mmCIF file of C-alpha atoms and ligand atoms in Angstrom:
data_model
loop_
_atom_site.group_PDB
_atom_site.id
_atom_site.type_symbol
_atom_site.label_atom_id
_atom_site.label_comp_id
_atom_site.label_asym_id
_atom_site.label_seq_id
_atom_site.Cartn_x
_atom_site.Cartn_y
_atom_site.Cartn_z
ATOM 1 C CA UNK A 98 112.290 55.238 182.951
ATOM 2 C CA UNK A 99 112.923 58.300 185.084
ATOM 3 C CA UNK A 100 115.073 59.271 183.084
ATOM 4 C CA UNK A 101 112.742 59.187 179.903
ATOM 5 C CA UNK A 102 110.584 61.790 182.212
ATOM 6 C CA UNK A 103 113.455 63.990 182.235
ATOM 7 C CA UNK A 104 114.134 63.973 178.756
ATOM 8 C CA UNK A 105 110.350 64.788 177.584
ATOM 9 C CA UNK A 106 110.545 67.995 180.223
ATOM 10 C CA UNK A 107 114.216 69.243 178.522
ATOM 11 C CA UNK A 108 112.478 68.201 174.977
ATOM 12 C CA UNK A 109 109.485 70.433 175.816
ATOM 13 C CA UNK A 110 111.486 73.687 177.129
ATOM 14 C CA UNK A 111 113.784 73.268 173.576
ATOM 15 C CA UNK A 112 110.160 73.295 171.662
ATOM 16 C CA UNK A 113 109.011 76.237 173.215
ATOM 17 C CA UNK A 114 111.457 78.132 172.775
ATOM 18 C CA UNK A 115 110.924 77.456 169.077
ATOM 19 C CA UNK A 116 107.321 78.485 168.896
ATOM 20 C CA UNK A 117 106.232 81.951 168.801
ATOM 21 C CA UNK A 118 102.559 81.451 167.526
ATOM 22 C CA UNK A 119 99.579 79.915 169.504
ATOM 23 C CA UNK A 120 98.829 77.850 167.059
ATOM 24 C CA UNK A 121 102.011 76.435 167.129
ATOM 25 C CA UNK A 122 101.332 76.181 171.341
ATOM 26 C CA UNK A 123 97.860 74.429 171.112
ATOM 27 C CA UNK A 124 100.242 71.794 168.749
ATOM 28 C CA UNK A 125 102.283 71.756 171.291
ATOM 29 C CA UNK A 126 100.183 70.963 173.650
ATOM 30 C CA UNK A 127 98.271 67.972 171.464
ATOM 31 C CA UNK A 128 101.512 66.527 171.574
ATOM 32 C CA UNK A 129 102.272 66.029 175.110
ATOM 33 C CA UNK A 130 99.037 65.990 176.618
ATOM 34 C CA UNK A 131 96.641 64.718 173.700
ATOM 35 C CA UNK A 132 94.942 61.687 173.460
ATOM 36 C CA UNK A 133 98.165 60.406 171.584
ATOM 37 C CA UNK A 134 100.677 62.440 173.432
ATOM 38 C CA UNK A 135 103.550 61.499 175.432
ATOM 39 C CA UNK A 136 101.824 62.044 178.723
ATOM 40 C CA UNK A 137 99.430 59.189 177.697
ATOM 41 C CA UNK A 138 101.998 56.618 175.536
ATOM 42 C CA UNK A 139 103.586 56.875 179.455
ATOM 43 C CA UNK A 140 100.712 56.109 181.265
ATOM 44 C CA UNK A 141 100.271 53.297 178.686
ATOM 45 C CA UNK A 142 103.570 51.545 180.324
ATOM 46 C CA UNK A 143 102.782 51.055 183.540
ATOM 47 C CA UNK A 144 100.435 47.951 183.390
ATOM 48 C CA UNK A 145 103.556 46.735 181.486
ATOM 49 C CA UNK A 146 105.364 47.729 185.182
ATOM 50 C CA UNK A 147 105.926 44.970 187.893
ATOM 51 C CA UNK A 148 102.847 45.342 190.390
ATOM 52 C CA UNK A 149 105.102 46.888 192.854
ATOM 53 C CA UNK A 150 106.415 49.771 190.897
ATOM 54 C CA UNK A 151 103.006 51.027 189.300
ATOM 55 C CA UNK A 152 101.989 53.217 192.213
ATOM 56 C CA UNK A 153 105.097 55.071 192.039
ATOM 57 C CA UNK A 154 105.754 55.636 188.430
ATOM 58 C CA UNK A 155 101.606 56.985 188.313
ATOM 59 C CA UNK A 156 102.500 59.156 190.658
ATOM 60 C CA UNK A 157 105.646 60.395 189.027
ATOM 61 C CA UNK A 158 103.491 60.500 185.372
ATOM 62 C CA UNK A 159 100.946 62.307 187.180
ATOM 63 C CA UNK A 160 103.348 65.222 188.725
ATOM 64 C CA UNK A 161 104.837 65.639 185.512
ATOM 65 C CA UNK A 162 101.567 65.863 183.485
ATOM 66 C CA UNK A 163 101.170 69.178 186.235
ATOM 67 C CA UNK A 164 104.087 70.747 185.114
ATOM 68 C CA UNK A 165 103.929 70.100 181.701
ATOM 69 C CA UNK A 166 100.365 71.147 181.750
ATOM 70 C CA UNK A 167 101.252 74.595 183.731
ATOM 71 C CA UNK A 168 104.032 74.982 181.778
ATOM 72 C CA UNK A 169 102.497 75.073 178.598
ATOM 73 C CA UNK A 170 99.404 76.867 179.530
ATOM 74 C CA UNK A 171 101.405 79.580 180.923
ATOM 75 C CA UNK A 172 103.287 79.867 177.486
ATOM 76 C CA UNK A 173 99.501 80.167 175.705
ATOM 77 C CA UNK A 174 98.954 82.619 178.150
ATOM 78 C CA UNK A 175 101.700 84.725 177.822
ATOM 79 C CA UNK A 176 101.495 84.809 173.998
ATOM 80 C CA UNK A 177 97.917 85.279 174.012
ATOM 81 C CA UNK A 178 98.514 88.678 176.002
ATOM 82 C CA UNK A 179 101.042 89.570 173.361
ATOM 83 C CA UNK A 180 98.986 88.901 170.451
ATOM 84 C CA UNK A 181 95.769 91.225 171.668
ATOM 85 C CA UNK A 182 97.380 94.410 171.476
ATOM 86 C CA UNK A 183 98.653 93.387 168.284
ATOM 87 C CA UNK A 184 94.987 91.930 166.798
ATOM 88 C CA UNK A 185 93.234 95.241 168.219
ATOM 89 C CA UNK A 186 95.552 97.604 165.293
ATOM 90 C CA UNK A 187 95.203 94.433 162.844
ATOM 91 C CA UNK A 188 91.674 95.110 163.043
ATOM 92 C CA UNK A 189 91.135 98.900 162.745
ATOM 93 C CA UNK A 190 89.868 100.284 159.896
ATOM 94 C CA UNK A 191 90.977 103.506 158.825
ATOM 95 C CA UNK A 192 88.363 103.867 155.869
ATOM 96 C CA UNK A 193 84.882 103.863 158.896
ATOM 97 C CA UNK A 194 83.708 106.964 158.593
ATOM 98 C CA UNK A 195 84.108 107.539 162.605
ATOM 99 C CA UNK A 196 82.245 109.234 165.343
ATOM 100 C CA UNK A 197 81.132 113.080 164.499
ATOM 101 C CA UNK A 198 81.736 115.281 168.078
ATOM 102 C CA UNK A 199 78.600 117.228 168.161
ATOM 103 C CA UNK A 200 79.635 120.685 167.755
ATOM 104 C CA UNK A 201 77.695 123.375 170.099
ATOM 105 C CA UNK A 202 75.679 126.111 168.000
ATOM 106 C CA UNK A 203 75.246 129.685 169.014
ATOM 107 C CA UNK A 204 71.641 130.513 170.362
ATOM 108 C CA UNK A 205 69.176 131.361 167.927
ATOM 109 C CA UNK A 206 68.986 134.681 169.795
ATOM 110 C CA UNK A 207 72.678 135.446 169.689
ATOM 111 C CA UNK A 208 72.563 134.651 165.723
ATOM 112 C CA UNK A 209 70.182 137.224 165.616
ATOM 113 C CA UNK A 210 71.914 139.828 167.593
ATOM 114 C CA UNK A 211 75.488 139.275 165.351
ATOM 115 C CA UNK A 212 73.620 139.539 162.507
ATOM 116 C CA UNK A 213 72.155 142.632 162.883
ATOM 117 C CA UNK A 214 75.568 143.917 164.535
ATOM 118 C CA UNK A 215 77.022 142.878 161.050
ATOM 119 C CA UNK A 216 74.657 144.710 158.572
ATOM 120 C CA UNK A 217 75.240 148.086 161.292
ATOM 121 C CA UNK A 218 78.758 147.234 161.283
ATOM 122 C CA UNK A 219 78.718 147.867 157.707
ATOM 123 C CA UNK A 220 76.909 150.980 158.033
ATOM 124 C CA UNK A 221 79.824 152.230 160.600
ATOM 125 C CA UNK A 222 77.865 151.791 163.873
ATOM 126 C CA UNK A 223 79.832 150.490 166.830
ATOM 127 C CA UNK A 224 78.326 148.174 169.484
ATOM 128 C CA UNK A 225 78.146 149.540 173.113
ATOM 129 C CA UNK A 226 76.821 148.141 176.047
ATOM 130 C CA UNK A 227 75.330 149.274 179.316
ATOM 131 C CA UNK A 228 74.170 147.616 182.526
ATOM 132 C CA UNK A 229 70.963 145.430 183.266
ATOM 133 C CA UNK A 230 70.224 147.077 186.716
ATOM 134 C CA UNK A 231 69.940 150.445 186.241
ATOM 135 C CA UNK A 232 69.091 153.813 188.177
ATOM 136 C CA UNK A 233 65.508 155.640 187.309
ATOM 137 C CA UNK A 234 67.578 158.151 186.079
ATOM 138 C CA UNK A 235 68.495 156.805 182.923
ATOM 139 C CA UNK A 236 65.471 154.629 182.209
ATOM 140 C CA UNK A 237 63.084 157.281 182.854
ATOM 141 C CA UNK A 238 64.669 160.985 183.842
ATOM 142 C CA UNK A 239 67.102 161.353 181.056
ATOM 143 C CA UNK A 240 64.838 159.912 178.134
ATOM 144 C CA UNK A 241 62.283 162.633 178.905
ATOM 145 C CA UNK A 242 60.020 160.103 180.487
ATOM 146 C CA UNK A 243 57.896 161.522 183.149
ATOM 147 C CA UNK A 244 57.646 161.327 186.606
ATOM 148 C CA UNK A 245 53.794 160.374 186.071
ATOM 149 C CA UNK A 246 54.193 158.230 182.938
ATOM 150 C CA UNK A 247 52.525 155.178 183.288
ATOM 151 C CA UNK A 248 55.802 153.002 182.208
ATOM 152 C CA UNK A 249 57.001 153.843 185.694
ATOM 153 C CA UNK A 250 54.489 151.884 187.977
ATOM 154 C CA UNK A 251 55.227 148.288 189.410
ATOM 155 C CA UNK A 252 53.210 147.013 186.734
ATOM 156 C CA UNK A 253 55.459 148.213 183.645
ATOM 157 C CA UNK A 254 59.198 148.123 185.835
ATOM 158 C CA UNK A 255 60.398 145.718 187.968
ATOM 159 C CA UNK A 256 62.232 148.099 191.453
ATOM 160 C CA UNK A 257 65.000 147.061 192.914
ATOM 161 C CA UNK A 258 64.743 149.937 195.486
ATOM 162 C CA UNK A 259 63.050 153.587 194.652
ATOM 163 C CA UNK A 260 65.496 154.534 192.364
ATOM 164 C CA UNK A 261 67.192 150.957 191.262
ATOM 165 C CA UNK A 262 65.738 149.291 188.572
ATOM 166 C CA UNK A 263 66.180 146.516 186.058
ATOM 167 C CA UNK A 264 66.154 148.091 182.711
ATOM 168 C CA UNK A 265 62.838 148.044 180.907
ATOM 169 C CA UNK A 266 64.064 149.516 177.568
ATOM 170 C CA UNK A 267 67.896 149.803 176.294
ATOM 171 C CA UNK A 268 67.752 153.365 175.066
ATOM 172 C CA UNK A 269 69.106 153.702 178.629
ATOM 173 C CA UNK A 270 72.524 153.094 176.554
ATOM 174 C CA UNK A 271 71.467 156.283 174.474
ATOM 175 C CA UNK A 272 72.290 158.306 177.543
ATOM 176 C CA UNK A 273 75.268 156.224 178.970
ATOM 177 C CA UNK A 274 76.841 156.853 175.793
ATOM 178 C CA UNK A 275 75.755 160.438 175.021
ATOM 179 C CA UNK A 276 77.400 161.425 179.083
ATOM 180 C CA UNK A 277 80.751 159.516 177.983
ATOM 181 C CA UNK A 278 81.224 161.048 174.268
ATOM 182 C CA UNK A 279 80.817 163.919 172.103
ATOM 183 C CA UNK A 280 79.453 163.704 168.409
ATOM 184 C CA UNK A 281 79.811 162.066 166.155
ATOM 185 C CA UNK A 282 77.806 158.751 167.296
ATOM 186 C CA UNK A 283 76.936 155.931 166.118
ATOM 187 C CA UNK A 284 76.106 152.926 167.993
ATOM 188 C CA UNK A 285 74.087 149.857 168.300
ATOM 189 C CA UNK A 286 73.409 148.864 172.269
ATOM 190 C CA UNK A 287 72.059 145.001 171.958
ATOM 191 C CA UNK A 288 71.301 143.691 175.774
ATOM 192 C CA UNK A 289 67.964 142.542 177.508
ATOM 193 C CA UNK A 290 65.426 143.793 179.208
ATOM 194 C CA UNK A 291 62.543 143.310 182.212
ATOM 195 C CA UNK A 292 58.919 143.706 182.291
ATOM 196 C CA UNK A 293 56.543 142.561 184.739
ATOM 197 C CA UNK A 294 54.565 140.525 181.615
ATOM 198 C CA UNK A 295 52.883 137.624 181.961
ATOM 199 C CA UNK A 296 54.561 135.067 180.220
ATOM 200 C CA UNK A 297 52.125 133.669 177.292
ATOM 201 C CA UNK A 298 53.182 132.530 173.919
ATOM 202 C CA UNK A 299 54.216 136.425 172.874
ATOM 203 C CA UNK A 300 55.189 137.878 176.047
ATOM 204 C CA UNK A 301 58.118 137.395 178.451
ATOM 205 C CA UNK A 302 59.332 139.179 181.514
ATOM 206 C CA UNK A 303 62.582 139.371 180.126
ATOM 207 C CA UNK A 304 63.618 139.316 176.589
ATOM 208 C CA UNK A 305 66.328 141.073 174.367
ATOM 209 C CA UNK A 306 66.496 144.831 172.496
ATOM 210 C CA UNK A 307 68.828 146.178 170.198
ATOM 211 C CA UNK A 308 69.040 150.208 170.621
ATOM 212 C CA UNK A 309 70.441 152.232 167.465
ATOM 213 C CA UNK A 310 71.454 155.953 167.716
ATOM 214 C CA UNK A 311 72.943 158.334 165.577
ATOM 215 C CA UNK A 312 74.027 161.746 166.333
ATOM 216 C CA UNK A 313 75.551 164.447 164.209
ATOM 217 C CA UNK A 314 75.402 167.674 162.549
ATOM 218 C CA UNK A 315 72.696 167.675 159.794
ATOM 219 C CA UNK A 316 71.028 164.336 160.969
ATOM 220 C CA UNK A 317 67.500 164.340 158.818
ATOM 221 C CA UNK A 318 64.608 162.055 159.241
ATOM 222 C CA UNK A 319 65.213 160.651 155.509
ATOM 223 C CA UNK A 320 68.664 159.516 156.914
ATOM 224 C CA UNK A 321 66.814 157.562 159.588
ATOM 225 C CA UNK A 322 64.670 155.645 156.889
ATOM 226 C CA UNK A 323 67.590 155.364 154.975
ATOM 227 C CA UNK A 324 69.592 153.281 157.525
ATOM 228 C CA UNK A 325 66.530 151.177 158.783
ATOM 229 C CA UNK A 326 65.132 150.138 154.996
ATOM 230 C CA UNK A 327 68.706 149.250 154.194
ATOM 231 C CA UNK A 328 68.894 147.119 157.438
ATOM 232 C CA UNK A 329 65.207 145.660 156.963
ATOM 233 C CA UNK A 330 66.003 144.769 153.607
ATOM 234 C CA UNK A 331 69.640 143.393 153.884
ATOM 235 C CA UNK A 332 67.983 141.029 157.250
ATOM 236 C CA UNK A 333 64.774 140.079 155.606
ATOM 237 C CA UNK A 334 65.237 140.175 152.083
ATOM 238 C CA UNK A 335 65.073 142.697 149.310
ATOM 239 C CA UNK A 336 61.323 141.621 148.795
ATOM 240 C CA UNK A 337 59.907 142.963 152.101
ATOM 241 C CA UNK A 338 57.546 145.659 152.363
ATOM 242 C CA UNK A 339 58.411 148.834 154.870
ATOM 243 C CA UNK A 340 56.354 150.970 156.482
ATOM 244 C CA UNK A 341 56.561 153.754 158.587
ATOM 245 C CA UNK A 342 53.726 154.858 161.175
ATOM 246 C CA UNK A 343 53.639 157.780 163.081
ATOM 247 C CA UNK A 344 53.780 157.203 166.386
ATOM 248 C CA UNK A 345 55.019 158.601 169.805
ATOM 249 C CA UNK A 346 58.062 157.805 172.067
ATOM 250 C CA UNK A 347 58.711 160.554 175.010
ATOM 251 C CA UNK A 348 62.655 160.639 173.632
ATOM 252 C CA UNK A 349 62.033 160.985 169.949
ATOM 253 C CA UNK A 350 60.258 163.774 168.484
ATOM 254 C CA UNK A 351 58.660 162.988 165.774
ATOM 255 C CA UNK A 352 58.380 159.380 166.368
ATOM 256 C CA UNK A 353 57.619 156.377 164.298
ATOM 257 C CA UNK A 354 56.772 152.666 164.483
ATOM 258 C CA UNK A 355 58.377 150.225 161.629
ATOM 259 C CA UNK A 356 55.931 147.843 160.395
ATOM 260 C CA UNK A 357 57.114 145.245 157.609
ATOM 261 C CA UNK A 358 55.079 143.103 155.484
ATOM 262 C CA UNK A 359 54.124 139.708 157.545
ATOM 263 C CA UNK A 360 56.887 137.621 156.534
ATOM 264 C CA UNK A 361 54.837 134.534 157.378
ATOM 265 C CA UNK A 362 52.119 134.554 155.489
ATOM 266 C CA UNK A 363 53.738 137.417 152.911
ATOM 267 C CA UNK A 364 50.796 139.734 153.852
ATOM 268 C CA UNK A 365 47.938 137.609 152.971
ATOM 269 C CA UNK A 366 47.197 138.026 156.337
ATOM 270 C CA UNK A 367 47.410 135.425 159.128
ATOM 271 C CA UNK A 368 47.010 135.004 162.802
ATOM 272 C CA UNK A 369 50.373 136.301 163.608
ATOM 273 C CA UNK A 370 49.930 139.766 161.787
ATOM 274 C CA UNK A 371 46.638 139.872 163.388
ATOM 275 C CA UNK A 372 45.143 139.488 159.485
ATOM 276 C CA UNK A 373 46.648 142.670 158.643
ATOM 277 C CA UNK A 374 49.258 141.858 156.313
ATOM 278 C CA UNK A 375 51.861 144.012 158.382
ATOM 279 C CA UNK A 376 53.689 143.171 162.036
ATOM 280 C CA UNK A 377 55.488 145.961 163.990
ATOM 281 C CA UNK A 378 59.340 145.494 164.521
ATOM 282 C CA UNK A 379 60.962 148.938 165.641
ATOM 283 C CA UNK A 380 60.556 151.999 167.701
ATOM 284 C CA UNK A 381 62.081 155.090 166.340
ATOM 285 C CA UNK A 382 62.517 158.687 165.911
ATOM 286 C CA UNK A 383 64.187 162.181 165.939
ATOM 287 C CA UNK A 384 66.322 162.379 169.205
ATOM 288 C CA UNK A 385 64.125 164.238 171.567
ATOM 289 C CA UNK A 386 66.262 167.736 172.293
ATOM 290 C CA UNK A 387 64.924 167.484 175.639
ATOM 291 C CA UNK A 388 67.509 164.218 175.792
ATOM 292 C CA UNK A 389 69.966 166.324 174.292
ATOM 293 C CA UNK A 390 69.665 168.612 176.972
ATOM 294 C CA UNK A 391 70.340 166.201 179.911
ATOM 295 C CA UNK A 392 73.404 165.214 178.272
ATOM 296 C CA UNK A 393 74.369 168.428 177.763
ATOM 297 C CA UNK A 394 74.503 168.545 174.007
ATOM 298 C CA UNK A 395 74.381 171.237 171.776
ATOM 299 C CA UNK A 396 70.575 171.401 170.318
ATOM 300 C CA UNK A 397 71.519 174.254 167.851
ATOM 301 C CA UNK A 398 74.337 171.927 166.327
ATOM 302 C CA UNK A 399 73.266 168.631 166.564
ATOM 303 C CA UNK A 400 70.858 166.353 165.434
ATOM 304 C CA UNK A 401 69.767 162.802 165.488
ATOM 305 C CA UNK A 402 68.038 159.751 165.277
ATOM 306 C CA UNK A 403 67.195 156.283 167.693
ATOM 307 C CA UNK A 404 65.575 153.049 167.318
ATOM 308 C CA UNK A 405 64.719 150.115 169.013
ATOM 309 C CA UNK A 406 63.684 146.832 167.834
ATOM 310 C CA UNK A 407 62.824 143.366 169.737
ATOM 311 C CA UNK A 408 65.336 140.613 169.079
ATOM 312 C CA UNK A 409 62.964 137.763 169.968
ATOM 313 C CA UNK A 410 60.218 139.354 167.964
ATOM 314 C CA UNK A 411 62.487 139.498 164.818
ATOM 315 C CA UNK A 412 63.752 136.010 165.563
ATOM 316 C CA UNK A 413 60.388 134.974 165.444
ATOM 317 C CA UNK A 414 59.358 136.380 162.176
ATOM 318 C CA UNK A 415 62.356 135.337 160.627
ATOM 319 C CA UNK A 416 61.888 131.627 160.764
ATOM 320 C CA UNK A 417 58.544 131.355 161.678
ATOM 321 C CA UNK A 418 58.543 130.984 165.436
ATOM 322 C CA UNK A 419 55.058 130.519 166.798
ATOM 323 C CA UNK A 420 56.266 130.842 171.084
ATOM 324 C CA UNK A 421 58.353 133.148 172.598
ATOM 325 C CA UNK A 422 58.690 130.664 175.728
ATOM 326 C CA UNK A 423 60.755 128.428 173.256
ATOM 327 C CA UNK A 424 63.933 130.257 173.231
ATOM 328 C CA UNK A 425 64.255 130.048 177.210
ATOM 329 C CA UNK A 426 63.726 126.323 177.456
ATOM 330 C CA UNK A 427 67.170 125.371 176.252
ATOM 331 C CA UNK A 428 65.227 122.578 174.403
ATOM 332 C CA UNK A 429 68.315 120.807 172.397
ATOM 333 C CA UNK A 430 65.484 119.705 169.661
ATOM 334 C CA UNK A 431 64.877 123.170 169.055
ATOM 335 C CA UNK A 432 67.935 124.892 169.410
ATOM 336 C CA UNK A 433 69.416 122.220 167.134
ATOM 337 C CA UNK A 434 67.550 123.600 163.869
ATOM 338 C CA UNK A 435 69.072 127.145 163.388
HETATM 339 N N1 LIG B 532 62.658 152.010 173.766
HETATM 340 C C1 LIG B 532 61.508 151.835 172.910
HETATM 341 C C2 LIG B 532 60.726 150.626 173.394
HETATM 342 O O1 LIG B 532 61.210 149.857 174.183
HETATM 343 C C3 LIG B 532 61.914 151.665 171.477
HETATM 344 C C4 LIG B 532 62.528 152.925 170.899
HETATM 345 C C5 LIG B 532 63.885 153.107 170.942
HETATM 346 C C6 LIG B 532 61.738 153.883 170.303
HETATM 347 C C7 LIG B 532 64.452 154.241 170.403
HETATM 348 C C8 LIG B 532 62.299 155.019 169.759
HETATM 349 C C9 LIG B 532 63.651 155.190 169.786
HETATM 350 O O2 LIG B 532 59.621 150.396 172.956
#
């Protein structure tokens, strides 16, 4: 008999090493521990056992029904690990369309700003830049502003000390430039800017400029409208209107505000044009040759022209932005549509 219990443990290691599928395990295990199995066709024996020697033999049955038991469970086990790795590439499927990475955009404000450096890049102008806080002397002095010009109080510039300021304008760029190099010039200066505003649905105490200037021998007036109705028209479309204003800036001489047909309401009129059909987007002129002068340029040889124009303001316009506040609240569902 004991040796029969023997047998059935060398008979199950031979097996095993014969199966290498877990359905061939659980089979495995029917047949040595199932209802029918060998484990049980013992245990049906022992009443067939002199009383004496049933105790013993159940016992025996009993340690071997452990083993075989661990033994085969262990085997499930260990293919079961070896089969999940092997299910998980079975099962992936190479035609799902898959997870999109959501790809960053630029600002709406910095689309703006390379787009107009790209229609002035075509045009030859360079980009330049120049620093945020700035001395008096090139926000104010040097562009022929005034010591008593209202732009200078505490309610138009934010001080840093007397005569440290953060830019309110970037035609401070104009003179930055001018002091560094000799004509020909042709830049664009985009950057932003500070004013004491209060911030509403138009008005911000910081917001972003793009300064233009031009300087050469011969530089005309009909060369300034030249370059800003080409720009106008390649950024809004060949369809807008243009018109120019006279005006007055203290560093351009003569001086003229840009209006352009509301491109909201195409000059029907509406409540962002005021009803007037036309909304202001640049500041420009002649250079001033009292600029000239504090950069030490020729006045008898040269000649030329600036501009300014408000990125946000443009931004707006373009696709129909009602609130300025909307570009500074990093707002995902807004950035998300341009
Ligand atoms: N600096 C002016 C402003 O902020 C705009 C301007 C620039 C006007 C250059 C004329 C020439 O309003």
């Amino acid at each position: 008999m004991l040796d029969t219990l023997e047998e059935i443990k060398r008979n199950l290691q031979k097996e095993i090493k014969g199966i290498s599928t877990l359905k061939g395990a659980e089979q495995l295990k029917i047949k040595y521990l199932g209802r029918n199995g060998g484990i049980n066709d013992l245990m049906k024996l022992i009443p067939t056992l002199p009383v004496e020697k049933r105790a013993a033999f159940g016992q025996k049955i009993n340690a071997l029904k452990v083993e075989i038991t661990d033994t085969i469970e262990g085997f499930i086990k260990k293919l079961s690990s070896e089969a999940i790795p092997k299910i998980k590439s079975e099962i992936f499927d190479i035609t799902l369309p898959g997870k999109r990475p959501s790809i960053g955009k630029r600002h709406p404000l910095t689309q703006t700003i390379d787009d107009i450096k790209e229609v002035f890049a075509r045009l030859g102008f360079d980009v330049a830049y120049g620093p945020e806080v700035e001395l008096e002397h090139y926000n104010f002095e040097a562009l022929n502003i005034p010591p008593d010009h209202p732009s200078r109080t505490d309610f138009d510039t934010f001080y840093i000390r007397d005569d440290v300021l953060l830019r309110s304008q970037t035609s401070t760029v104009q003179i930055r430039i001018m002091e560094k190099q000799k004509p020909p010039i042709r830049i664009i200066a985009p950057g932003r800017v500070y004013r004491p505003d209060t911030v509403d649905a138009r008005h911000s105490f910081m917001f972003h400029q793009v300064e233009g200037l031009l300087v050469d021998e011969g530089v005309s007036f009909a060369d300034l409208k030249g370059v800003l109705n080409q720009f106008i028209k390649t950024y809004f479309g060949q369809n807008i209107q243009v018109r120019f204003r006279p005006s007055f800036f203290p560093f351009t001489e003569p001086s003229a505000e840009i209006d352009i047909s509301c491109s909201l309401c195409g000059g029907k009129g509406c409540n962002v044009c005021s009803y007037s059909g036309w909304v202001e987007i640049l500041g420009a002129g002649m250079v001033d040759p009292n600029v000239f002068k504090a950069v030490h340029y020729d006045i008898e040889k040269y000649t030329g022209f600036a501009f300014g124009m408000g990125v946000e303001r443009i931004t707006m316009l373009k696709y129909g932005i009602c609130d300025i506040r909307l570009f500074y609240e990093n707002d995902i569902r807004f950035l998300s549509q341009f």
